[in-house]
mmCIF file of C-alpha atoms in Angstrom:
data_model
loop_
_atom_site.group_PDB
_atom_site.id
_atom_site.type_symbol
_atom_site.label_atom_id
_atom_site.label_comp_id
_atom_site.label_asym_id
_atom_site.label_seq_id
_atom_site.Cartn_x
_atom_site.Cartn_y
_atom_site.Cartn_z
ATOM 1 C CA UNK A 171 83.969 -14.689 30.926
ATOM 2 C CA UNK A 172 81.805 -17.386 29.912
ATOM 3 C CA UNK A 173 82.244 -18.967 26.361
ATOM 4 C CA UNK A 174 78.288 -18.110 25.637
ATOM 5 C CA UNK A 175 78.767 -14.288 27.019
ATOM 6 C CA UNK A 176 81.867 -13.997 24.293
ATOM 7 C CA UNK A 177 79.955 -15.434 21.920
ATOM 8 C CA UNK A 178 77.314 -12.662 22.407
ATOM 9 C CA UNK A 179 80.137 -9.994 22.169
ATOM 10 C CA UNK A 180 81.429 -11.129 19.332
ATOM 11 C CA UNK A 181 77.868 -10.675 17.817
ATOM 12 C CA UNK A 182 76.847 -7.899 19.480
ATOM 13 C CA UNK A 183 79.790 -6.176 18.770
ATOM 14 C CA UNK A 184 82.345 -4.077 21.452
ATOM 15 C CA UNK A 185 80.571 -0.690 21.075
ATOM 16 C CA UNK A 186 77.116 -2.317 21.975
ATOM 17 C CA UNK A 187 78.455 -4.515 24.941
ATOM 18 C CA UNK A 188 80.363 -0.948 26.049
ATOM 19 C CA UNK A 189 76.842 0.774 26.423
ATOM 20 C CA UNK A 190 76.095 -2.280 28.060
ATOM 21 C CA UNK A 191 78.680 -2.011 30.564
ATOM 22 C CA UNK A 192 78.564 2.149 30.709
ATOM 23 C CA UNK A 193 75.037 3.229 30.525
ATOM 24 C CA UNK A 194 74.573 6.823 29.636
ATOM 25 C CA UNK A 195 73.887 9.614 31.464
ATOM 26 C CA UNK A 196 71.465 11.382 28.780
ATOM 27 C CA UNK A 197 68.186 10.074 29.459
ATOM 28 C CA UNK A 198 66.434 8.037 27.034
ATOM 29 C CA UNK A 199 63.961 9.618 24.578
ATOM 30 C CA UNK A 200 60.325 10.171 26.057
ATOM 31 C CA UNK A 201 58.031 8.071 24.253
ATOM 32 C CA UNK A 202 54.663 9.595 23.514
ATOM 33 C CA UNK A 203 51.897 7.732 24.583
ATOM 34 C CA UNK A 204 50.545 6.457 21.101
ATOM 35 C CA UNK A 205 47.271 7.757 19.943
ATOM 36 C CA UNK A 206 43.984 6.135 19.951
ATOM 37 C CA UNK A 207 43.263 4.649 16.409
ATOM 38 C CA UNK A 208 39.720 4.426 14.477
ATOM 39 C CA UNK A 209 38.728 1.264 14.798
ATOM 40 C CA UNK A 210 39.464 -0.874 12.066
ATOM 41 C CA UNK A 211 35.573 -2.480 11.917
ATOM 42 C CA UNK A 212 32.857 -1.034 10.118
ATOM 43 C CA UNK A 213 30.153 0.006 13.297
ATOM 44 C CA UNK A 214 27.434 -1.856 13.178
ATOM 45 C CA UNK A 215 24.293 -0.766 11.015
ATOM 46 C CA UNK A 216 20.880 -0.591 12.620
ATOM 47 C CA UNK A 217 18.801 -3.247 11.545
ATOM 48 C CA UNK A 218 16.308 -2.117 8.449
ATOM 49 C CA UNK A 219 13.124 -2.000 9.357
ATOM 50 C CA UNK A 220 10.651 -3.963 7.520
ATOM 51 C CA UNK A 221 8.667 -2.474 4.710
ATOM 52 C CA UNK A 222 5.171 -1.487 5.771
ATOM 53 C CA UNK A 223 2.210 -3.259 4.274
ATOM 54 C CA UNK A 224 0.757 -1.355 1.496
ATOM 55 C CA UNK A 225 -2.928 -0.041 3.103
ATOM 56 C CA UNK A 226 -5.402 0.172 0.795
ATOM 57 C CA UNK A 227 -5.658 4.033 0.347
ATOM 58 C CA UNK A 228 -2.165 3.806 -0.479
ATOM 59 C CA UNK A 229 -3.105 0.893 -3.167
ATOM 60 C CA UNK A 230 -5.831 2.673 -4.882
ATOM 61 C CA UNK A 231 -3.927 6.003 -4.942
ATOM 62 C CA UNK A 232 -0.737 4.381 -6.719
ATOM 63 C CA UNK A 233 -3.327 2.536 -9.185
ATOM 64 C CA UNK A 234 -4.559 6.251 -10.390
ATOM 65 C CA UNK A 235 -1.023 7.198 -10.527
ATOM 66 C CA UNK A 236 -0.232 4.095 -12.770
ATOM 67 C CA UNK A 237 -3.229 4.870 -14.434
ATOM 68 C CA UNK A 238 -2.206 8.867 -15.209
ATOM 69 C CA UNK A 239 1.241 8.209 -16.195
ATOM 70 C CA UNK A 240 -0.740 5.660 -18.678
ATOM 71 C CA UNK A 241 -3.262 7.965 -19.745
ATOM 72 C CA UNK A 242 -5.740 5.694 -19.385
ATOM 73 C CA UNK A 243 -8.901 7.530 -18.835
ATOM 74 C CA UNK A 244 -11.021 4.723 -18.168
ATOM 75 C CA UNK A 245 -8.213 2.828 -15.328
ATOM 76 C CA UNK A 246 -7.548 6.400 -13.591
ATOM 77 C CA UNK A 247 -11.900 6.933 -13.595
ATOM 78 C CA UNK A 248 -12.097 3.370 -12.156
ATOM 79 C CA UNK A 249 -10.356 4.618 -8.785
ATOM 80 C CA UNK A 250 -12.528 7.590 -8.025
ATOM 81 C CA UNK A 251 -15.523 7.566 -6.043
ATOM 82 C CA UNK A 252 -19.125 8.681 -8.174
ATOM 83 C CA UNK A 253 -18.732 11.952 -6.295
ATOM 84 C CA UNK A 254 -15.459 12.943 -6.143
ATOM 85 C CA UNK A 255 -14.401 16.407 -5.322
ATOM 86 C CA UNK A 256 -11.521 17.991 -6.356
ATOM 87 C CA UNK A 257 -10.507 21.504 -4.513
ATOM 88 C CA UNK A 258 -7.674 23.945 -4.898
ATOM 89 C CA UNK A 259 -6.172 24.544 -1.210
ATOM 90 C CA UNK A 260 -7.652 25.567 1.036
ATOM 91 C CA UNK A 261 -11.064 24.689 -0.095
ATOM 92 C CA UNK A 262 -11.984 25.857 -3.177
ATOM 93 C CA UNK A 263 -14.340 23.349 -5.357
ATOM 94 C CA UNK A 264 -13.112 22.812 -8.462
ATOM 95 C CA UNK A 265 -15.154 20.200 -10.232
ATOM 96 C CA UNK A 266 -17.585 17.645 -8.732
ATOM 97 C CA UNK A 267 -18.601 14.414 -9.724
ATOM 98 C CA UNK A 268 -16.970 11.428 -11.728
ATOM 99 C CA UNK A 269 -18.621 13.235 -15.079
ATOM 100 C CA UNK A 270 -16.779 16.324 -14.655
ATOM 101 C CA UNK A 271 -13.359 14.360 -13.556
ATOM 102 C CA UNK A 272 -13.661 12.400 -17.103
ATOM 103 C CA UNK A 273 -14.463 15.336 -19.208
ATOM 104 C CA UNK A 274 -11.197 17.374 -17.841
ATOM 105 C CA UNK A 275 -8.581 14.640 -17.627
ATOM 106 C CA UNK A 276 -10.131 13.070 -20.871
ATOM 107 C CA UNK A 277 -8.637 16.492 -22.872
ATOM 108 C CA UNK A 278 -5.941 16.868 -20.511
ATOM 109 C CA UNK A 279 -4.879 13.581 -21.448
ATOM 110 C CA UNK A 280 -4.940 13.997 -25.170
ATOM 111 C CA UNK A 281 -3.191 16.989 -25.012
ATOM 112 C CA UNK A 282 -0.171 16.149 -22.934
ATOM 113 C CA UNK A 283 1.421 12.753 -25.048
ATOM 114 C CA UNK A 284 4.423 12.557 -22.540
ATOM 115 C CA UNK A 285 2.539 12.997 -19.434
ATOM 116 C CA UNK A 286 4.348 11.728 -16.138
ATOM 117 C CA UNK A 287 4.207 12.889 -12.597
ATOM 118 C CA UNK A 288 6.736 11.527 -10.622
ATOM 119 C CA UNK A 289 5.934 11.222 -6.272
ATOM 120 C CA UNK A 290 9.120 12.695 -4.719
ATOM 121 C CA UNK A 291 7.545 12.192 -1.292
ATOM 122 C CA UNK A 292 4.688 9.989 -0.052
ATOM 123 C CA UNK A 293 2.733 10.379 3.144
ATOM 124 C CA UNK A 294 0.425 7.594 3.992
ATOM 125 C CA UNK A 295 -2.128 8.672 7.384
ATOM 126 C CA UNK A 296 -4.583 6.142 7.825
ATOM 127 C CA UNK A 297 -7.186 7.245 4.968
ATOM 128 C CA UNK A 298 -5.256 9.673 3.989
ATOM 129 C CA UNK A 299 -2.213 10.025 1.032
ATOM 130 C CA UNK A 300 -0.405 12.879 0.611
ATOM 131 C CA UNK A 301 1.446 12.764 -2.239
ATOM 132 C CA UNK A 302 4.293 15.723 -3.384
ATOM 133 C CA UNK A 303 4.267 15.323 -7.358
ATOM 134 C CA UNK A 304 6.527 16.520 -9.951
ATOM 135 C CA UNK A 305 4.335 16.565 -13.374
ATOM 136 C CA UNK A 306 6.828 16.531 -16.383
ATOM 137 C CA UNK A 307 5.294 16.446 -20.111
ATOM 138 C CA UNK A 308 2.900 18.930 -20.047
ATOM 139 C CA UNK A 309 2.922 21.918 -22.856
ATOM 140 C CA UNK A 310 5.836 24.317 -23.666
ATOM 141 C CA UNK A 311 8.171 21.672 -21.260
ATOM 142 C CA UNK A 312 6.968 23.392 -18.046
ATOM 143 C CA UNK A 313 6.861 21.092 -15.099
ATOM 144 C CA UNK A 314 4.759 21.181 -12.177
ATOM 145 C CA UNK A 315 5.330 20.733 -8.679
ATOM 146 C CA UNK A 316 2.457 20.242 -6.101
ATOM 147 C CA UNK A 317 0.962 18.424 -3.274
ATOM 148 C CA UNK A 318 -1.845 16.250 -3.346
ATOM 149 C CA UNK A 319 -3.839 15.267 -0.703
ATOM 150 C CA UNK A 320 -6.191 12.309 -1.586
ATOM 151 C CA UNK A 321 -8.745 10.954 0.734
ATOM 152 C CA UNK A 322 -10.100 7.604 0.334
ATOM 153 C CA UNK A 323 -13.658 6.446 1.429
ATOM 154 C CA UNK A 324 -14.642 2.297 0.786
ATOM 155 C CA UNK A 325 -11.489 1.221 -1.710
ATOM 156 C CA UNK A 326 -11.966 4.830 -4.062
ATOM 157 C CA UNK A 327 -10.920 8.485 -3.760
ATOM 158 C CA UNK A 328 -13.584 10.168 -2.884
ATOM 159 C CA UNK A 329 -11.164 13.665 -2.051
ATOM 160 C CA UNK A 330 -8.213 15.246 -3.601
ATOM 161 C CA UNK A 331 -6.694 18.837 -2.407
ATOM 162 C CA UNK A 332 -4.209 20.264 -4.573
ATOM 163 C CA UNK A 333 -1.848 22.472 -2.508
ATOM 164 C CA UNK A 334 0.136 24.612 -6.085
#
């Protein structure tokens, strides 16, 4: 034998040059083909889309809103068209005019110290705003849950359908 083959033996060892020199007559282990693994990257994210402008229903309708949660009659008047409506769903009037809209949300108002409604949803459709609310503050802790549609005509609300 060659002086480099001995040297192997002597590392290898007898029993592993043996198997060498004898191979078995079991047949090797079957390896399993090895599973597919998750890749190890985070997939990419869609790209956010960009905010949409703020139209200008939506502007005036979130200046009443700032305006109510402030109970400040004069701000939340100041967004309302001279003859506003105000219906109950379907269409049932329940005050008219910018007179009648002060004198209710002028006691409302002083009545209800910790007054906020909250927008868990907003809809903006051209002139349109449709708004679901969640009023907290208001007497004996109740809160209030409704939609409100506001319509705006020339910068001011001249609509608003509450759907209770």
């Amino acid at each position: 034998m060659k002086p480099v083959f001995l040297c192997l033996l002597m590392l290898l060892g007898a029993p592993a040059v043996h198997a060498q020199q004898r191979p078995s007559k079991q047949s090797a282990p079957v390896k399993k083909p090895a599973q597919p693994t998750a890749p190890t990257t985070a997939a990419p994210q869609p790209a956010l889309q960009p905010a949409a402008p703020v139209s200008a229903a939506e502007q005036v309708v979130q200046q009443q809103l700032d305006a109510y949660n402030a109970r400040n009659l004069e701000a939340f008047a100041a967004t309302y068209h001279e003859q506003v409506e105000l219906l109950t769903f379907p269409a049932t009037l329940r005050s008219k005019g910018i007179a009648k809209l002060r004198e209710g949300y002028s006691q409302f108002f002083a009545q209800t110290p910790d007054l906020n409604c909250q927008i868990v949803h907003r809809t903006v459709l051209g002139n349109k705003v449709i708004d679901h609310e969640r009023v907290t503050g208001l007497p004996n802790g109740q809160v209030l849950e409704a939609v409100a549609i506001y319509e705006v005509e020339n910068g001011l609300i001249r609509r608003v359908t509450f759907v209770q």
